[in-house]
CSV table of C-alpha atoms in Angstrom, one decimal:
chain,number,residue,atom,x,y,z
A,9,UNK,CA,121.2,89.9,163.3
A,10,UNK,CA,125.4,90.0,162.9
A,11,UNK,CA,126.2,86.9,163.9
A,12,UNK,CA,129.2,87.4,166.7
A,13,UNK,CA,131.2,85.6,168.7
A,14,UNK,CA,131.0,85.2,172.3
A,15,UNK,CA,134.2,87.2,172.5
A,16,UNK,CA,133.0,89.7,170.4
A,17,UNK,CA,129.3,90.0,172.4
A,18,UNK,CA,131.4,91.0,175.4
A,19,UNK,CA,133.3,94.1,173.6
A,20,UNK,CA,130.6,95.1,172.1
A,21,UNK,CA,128.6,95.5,175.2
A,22,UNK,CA,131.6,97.0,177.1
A,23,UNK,CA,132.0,99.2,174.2
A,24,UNK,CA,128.1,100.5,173.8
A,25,UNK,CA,128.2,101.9,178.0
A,26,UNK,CA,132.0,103.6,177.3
A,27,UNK,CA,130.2,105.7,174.8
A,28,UNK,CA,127.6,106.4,177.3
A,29,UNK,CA,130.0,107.8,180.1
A,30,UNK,CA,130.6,104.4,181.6
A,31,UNK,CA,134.3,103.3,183.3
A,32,UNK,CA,135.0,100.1,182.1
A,33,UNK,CA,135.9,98.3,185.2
A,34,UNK,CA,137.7,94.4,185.7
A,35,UNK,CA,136.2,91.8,186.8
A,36,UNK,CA,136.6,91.2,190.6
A,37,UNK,CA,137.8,87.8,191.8
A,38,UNK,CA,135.8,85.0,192.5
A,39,UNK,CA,136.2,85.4,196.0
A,40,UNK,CA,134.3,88.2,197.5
A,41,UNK,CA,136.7,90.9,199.1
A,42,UNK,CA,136.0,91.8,202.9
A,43,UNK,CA,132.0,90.2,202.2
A,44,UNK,CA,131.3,87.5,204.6
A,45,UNK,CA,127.6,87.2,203.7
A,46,UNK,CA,128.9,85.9,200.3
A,47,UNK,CA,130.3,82.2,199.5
A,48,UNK,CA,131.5,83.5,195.9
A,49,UNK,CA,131.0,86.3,193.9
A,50,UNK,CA,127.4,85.8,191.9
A,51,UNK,CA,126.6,89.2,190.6
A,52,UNK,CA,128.3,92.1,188.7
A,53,UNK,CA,127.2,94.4,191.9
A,54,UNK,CA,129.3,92.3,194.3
A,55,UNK,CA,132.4,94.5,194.1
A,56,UNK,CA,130.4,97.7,194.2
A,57,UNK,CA,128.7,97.3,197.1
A,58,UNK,CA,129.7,99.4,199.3
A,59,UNK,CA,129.3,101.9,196.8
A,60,UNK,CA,125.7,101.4,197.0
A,61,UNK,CA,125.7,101.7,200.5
A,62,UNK,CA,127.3,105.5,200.2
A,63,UNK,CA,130.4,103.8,202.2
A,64,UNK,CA,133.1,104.3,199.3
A,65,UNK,CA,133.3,107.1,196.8
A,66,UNK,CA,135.6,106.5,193.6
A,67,UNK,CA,136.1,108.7,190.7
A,68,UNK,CA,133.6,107.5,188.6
A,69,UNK,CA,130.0,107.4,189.2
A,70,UNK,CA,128.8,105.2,185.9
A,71,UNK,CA,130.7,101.4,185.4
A,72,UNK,CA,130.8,98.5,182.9
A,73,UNK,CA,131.9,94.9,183.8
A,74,UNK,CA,132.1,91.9,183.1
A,75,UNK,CA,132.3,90.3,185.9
A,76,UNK,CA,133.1,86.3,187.0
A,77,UNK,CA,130.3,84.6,188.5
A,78,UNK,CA,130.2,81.5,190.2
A,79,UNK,CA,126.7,80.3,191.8
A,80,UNK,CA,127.4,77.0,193.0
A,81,UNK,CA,126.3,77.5,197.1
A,82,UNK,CA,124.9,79.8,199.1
A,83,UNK,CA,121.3,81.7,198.5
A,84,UNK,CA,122.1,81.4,194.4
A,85,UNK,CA,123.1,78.1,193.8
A,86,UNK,CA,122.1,76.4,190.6
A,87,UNK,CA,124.7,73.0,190.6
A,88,UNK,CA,122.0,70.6,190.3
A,89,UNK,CA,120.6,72.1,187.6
A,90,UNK,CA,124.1,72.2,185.4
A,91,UNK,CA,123.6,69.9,182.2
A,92,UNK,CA,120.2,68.9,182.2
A,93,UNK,CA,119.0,73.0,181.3
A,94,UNK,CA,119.7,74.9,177.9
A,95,UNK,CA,120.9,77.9,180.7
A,96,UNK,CA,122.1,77.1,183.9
A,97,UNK,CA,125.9,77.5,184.3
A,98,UNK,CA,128.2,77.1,187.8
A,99,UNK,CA,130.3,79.7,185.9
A,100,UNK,CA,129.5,82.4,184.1
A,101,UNK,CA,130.4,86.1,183.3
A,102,UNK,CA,127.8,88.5,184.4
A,103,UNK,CA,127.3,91.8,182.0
A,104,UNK,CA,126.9,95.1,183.4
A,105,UNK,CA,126.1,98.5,183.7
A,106,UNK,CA,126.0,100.5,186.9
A,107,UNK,CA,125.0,104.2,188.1
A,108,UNK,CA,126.3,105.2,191.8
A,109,UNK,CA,123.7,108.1,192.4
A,110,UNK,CA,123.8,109.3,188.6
A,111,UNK,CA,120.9,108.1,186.8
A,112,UNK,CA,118.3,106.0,187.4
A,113,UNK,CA,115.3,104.5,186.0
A,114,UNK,CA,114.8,106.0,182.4
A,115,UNK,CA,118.0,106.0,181.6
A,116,UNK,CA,118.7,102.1,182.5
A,117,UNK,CA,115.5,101.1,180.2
A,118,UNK,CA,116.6,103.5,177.5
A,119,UNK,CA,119.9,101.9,177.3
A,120,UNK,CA,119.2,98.3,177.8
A,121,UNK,CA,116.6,99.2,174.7
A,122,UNK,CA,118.9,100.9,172.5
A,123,UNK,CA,121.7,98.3,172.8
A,124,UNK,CA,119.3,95.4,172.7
A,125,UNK,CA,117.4,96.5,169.3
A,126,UNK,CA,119.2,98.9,167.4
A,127,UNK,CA,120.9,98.1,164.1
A,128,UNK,CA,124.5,99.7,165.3
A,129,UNK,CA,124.1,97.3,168.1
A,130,UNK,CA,122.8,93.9,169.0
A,131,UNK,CA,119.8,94.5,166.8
A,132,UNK,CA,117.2,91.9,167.8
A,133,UNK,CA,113.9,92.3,167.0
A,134,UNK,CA,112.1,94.1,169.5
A,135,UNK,CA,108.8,91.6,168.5
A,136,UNK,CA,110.9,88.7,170.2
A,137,UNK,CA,111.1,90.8,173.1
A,138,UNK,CA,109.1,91.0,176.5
A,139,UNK,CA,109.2,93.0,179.7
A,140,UNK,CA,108.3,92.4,183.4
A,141,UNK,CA,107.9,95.1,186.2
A,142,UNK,CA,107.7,94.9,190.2
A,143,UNK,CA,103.5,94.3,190.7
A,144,UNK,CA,104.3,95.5,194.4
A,145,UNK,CA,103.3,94.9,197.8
A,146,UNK,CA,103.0,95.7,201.6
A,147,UNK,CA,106.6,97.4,201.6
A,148,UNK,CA,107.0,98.6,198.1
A,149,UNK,CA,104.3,100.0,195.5
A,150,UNK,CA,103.6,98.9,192.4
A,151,UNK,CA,106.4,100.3,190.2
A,152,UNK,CA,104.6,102.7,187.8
A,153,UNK,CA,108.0,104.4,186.4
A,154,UNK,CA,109.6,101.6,184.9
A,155,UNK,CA,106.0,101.0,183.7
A,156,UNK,CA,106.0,104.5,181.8
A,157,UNK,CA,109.5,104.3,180.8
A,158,UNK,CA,108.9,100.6,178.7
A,159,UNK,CA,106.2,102.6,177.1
A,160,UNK,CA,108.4,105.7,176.1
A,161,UNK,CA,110.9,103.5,174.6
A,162,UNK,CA,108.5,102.3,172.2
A,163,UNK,CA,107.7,98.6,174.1
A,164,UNK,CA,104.0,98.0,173.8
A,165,UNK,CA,101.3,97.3,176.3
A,166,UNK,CA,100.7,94.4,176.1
A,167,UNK,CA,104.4,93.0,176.2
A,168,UNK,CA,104.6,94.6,179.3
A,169,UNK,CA,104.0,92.2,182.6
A,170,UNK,CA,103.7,92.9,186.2
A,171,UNK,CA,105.5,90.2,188.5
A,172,UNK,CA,106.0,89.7,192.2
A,173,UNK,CA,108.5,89.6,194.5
A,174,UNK,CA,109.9,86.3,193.6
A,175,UNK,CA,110.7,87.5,190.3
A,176,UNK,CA,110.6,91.3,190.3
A,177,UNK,CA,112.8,92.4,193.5
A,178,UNK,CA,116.3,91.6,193.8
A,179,UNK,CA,118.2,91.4,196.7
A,180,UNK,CA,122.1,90.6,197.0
A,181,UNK,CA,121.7,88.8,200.1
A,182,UNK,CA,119.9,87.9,203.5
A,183,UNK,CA,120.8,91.6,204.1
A,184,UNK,CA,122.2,94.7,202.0
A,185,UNK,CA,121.4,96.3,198.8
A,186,UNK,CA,118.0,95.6,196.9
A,187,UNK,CA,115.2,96.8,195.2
A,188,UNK,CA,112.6,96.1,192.1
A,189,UNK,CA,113.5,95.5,189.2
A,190,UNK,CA,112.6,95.0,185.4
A,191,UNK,CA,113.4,91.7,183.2
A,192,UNK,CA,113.9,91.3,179.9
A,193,UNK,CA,112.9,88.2,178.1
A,194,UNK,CA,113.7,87.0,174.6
A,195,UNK,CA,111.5,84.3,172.4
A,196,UNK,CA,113.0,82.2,171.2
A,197,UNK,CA,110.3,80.4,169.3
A,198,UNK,CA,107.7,77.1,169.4
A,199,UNK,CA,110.8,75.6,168.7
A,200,UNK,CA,111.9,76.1,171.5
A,201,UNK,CA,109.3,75.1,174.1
A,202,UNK,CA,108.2,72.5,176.7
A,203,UNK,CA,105.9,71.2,174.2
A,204,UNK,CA,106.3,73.1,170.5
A,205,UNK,CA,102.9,71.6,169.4
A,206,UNK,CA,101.5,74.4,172.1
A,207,UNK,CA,101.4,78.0,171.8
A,208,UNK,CA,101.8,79.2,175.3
A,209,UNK,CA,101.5,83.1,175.7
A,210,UNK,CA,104.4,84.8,178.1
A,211,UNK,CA,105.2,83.8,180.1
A,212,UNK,CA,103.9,80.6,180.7
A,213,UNK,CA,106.7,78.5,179.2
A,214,UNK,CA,109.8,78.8,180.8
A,215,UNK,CA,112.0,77.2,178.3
A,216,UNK,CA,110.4,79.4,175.7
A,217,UNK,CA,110.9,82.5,176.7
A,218,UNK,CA,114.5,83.3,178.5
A,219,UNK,CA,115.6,86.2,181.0
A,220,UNK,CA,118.7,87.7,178.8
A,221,UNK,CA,118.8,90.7,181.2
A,222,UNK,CA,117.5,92.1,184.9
A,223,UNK,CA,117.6,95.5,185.5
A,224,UNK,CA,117.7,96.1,189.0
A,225,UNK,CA,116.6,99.8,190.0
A,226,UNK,CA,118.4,99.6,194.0
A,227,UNK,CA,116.5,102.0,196.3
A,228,UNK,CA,116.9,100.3,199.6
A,229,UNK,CA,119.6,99.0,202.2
A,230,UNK,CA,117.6,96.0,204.1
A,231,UNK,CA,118.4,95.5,207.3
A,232,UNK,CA,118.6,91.8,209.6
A,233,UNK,CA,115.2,92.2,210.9
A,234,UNK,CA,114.1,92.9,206.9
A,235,UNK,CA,113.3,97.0,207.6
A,236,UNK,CA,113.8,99.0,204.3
A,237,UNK,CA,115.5,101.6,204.4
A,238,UNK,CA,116.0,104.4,201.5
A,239,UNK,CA,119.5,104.4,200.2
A,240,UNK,CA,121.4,107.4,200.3
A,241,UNK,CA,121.6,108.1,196.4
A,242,UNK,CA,119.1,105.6,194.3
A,243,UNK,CA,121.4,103.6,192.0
A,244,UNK,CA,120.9,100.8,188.7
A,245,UNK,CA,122.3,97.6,189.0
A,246,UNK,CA,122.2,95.5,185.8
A,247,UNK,CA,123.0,92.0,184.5
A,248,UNK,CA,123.4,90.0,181.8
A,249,UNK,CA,124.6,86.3,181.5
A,250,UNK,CA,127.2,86.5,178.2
A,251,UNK,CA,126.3,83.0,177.7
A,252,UNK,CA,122.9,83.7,177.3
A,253,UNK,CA,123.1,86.6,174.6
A,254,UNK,CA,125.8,84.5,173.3
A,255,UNK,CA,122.7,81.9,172.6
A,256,UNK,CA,120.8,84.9,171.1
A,257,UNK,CA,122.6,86.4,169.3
A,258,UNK,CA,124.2,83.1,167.3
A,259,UNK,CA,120.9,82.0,166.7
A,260,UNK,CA,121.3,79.3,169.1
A,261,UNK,CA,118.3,77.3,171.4
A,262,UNK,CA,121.0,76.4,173.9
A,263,UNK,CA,124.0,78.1,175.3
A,264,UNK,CA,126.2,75.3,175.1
A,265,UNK,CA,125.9,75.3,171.7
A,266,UNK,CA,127.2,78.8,171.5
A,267,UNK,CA,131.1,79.2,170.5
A,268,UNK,CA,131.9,79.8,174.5
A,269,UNK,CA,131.1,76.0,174.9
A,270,UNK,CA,131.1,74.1,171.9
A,271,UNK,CA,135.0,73.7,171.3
A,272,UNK,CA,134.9,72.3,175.1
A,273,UNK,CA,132.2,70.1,174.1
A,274,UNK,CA,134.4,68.7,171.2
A,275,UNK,CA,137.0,68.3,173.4
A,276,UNK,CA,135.3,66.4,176.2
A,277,UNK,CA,134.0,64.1,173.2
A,278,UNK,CA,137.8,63.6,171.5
A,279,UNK,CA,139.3,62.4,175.4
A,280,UNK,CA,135.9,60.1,176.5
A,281,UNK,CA,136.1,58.2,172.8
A,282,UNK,CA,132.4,57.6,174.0
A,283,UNK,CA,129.1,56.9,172.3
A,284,UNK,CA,129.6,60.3,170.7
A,285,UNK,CA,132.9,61.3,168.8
A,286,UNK,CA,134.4,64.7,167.5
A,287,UNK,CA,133.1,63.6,163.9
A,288,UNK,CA,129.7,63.1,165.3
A,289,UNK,CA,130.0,67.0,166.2
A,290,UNK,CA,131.3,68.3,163.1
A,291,UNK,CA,127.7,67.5,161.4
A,292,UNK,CA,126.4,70.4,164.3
A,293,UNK,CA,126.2,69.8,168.0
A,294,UNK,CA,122.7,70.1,168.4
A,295,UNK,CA,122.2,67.5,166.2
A,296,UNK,CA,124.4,65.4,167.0
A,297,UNK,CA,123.4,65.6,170.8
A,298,UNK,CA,120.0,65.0,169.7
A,299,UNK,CA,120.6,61.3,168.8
A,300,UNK,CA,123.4,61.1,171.8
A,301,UNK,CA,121.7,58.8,174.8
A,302,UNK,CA,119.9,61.7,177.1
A,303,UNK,CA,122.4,61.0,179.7
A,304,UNK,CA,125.2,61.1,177.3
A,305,UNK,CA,124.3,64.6,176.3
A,306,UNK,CA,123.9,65.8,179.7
A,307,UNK,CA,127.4,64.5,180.9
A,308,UNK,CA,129.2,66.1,178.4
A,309,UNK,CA,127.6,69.6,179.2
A,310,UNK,CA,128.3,69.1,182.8
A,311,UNK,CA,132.1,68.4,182.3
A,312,UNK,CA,132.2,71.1,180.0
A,313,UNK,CA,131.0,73.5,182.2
A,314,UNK,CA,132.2,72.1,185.9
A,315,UNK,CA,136.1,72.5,184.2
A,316,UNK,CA,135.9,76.1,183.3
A,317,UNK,CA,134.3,76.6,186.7
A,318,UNK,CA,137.3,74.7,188.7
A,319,UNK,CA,139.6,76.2,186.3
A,320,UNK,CA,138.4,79.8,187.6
A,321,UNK,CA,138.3,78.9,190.9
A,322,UNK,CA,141.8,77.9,191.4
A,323,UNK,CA,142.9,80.7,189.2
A,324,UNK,CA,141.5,83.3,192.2
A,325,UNK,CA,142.8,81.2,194.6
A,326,UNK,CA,140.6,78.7,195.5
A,327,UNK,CA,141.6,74.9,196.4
A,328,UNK,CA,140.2,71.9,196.9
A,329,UNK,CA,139.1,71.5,200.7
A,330,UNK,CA,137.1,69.8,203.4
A,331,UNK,CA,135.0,72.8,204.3
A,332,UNK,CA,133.7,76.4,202.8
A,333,UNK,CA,134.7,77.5,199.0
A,334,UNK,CA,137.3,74.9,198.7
A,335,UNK,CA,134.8,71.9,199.5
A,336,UNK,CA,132.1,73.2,196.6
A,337,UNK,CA,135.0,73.5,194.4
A,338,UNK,CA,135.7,69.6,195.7
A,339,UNK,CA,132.5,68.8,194.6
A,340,UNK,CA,132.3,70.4,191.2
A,341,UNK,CA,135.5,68.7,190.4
A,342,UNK,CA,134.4,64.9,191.5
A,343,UNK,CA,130.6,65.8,190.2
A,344,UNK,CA,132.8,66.2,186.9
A,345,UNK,CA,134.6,63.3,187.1
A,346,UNK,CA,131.9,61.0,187.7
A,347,UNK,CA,130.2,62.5,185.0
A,348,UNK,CA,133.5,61.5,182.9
A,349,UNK,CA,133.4,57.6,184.4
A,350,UNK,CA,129.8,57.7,182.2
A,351,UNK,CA,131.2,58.1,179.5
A,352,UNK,CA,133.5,55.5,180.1
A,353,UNK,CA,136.7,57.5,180.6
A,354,UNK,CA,138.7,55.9,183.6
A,355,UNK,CA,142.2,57.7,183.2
A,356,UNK,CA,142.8,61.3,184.6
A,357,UNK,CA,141.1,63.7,181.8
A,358,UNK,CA,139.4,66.9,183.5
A,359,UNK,CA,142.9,68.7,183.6
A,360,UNK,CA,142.9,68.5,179.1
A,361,UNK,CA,140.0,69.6,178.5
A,362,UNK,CA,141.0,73.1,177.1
A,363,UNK,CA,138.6,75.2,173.9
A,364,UNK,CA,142.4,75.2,172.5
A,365,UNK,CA,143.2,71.7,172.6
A,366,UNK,CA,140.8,69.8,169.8
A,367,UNK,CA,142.4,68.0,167.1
């Protein structure tokens, strides 16, 4: 594969849905507009909801994004996890490609397929490559067409898995928009896994093998009492994390080795003076946060990540506060500065650390 930068990953994949009819639509603000059900914007679909709904019409019924993400409280909230996970991110920009009543099912897998593995594209190796289906249940069947559409694409049987709801239905909320969906999982090798001595099949190793990309076929409108209703004009909601295909695609095992992170990383390393210098990090970060104390390693990511989210965050609007979006943004800010008192930094620091900035 070509290596690219993160940068470049993003145009490319903007690029690949304009040629397929798509508008190429900004990112919405962190803040979700006229949505109380939502703390901050966490998906791609946030801004387009009403869309789904049949509620709006525009004058375009295929759109790209890439749209900011912050999933820090509320239903999708994956704070804790920050640092001590090759993947988990407060912020990140979420890929996507939507239909509003156009297509639907085979389309959505024949795109995600051609973009992910062909040579004029991304071009990974469709043997790293794994799918998952909705297996179904009381409300909703098993979902046979995605089933048949994997196959047409050229994906083979037995790289083709059937999972429940926890994995395999999406839902934007409590209520609204949802319906099964299809996953796409890269391996990224032994090398990669809980234990690399063992050779767990998919997908029994979570670290192993990686979501890249859900495709999220939304038939449904559910309702406060959980009743299902058909929406109006079926619709495909997709997304993918940048910072995962970032990983992929630059041959990385963890995103914050990819270029969206690593200059932060640096940075974070120049202002602590800590244990772990900028020198140490010119041999490769993953090696040099290899031999870095656990806890070392894990601080570093977490300020690295924590001050692109608050950085974000105040750019839409958001403050520090005692309540609501302003008190998670309080705590990602303090969570980051006691990470920085680890590493032994006691003067003010989280407002430097800028990808620009290393010496």
């Amino acid at each position: 594969m070509q290596v690219r930068s993160g940068n470049e990953i993003r145009e490319q994949f903007l690029r690949f849905f304009e040629t397929k009819g798509h508008r190429r639509v900004h990112s919405s603000s962190l803040v979700p507009a006229n949505d109380p059900t939502l703390l901050f914007t966490n998906a791609g679909m946030n801004q387009f909801k009403d869309l789904f709904l049949g509620a709006e019409r525009r004058d375009y019924s295929r759109a790209t994004t890439s749209q900011k993400c912050v999933r820090a409280g509320g239903k999708h909230n994956d704070l804790e996890n920050v640092g001590f996970t090759r993947r988990h991110h407060t912020f990140f920009e979420m890929l996507g490609n939507f239909s509003f009543g156009d297509y639907f099912k085979r389309e959505a897998i024949q795109y995600a397929w051609e973009l992910l593995t062909s040579k004029e594209w991304f071009g990974i190796d469709p043997a790293k490559l794994y799918v998952t289906i909705f297996e179904g249940d009381a409300s909703v069947p098993r979902d046979s067409e995605a089933y048949q559409y994997w196959l047409e694409v050229g994906v083979p049987e037995e790289r083709i898995f059937e999972l429940g709801v926890k994995d395999n239905f999406w839902a934007m909320g409590e209520t609204g928009p949802c319906g099964p969906c299809s996953e796409i999982y890269y391996d990224f090798g032994r090398e990669a896994a809980e234990d690399p001595s063992v050779d767990k099949p998919f997908p029994e190793d979570e670290q192993r093998y990686v979501e890249i990309w859900n495709l999220v076929f939304m038939q449904f409108d559910r309702a406060g009492d959980g009743t299902l209703t058909p929406l109006p004009k079926p619709s495909i909601d997709t997304g993918m994390g940048l910072e995962r295909i970032s990983c992929v695609l630059q041959g990385k095992l963890s995103n914050y080795e990819s270029d969206l992170f690593v200059p932060l990383i640096r940075r974070v390393a120049q202002l602590a003076n800590a244990k772990l210098t900028v020198n140490d990090l010119e041999g490769g970060l993953a090696e040099a946060l290899a031999v870095a104390d656990l806890d070392v390693a894990a601080s570093m990511r977490i300020i690295a990540d924590h001050s692109r989210a608050a950085t974000f965050l105040i750019s839409d609007g958001v403050l520090p506060a005692n309540e609501g979006r302003g008190y998670v943004l309080r705590k990602i800010i303090r969570r980051a500065i006691r990470h920085g008192r680890f590493l032994e930094q006691t003067e003010p620091f989280l407002f430097q650390i800028d990808r620009k900035s290393v010496v």
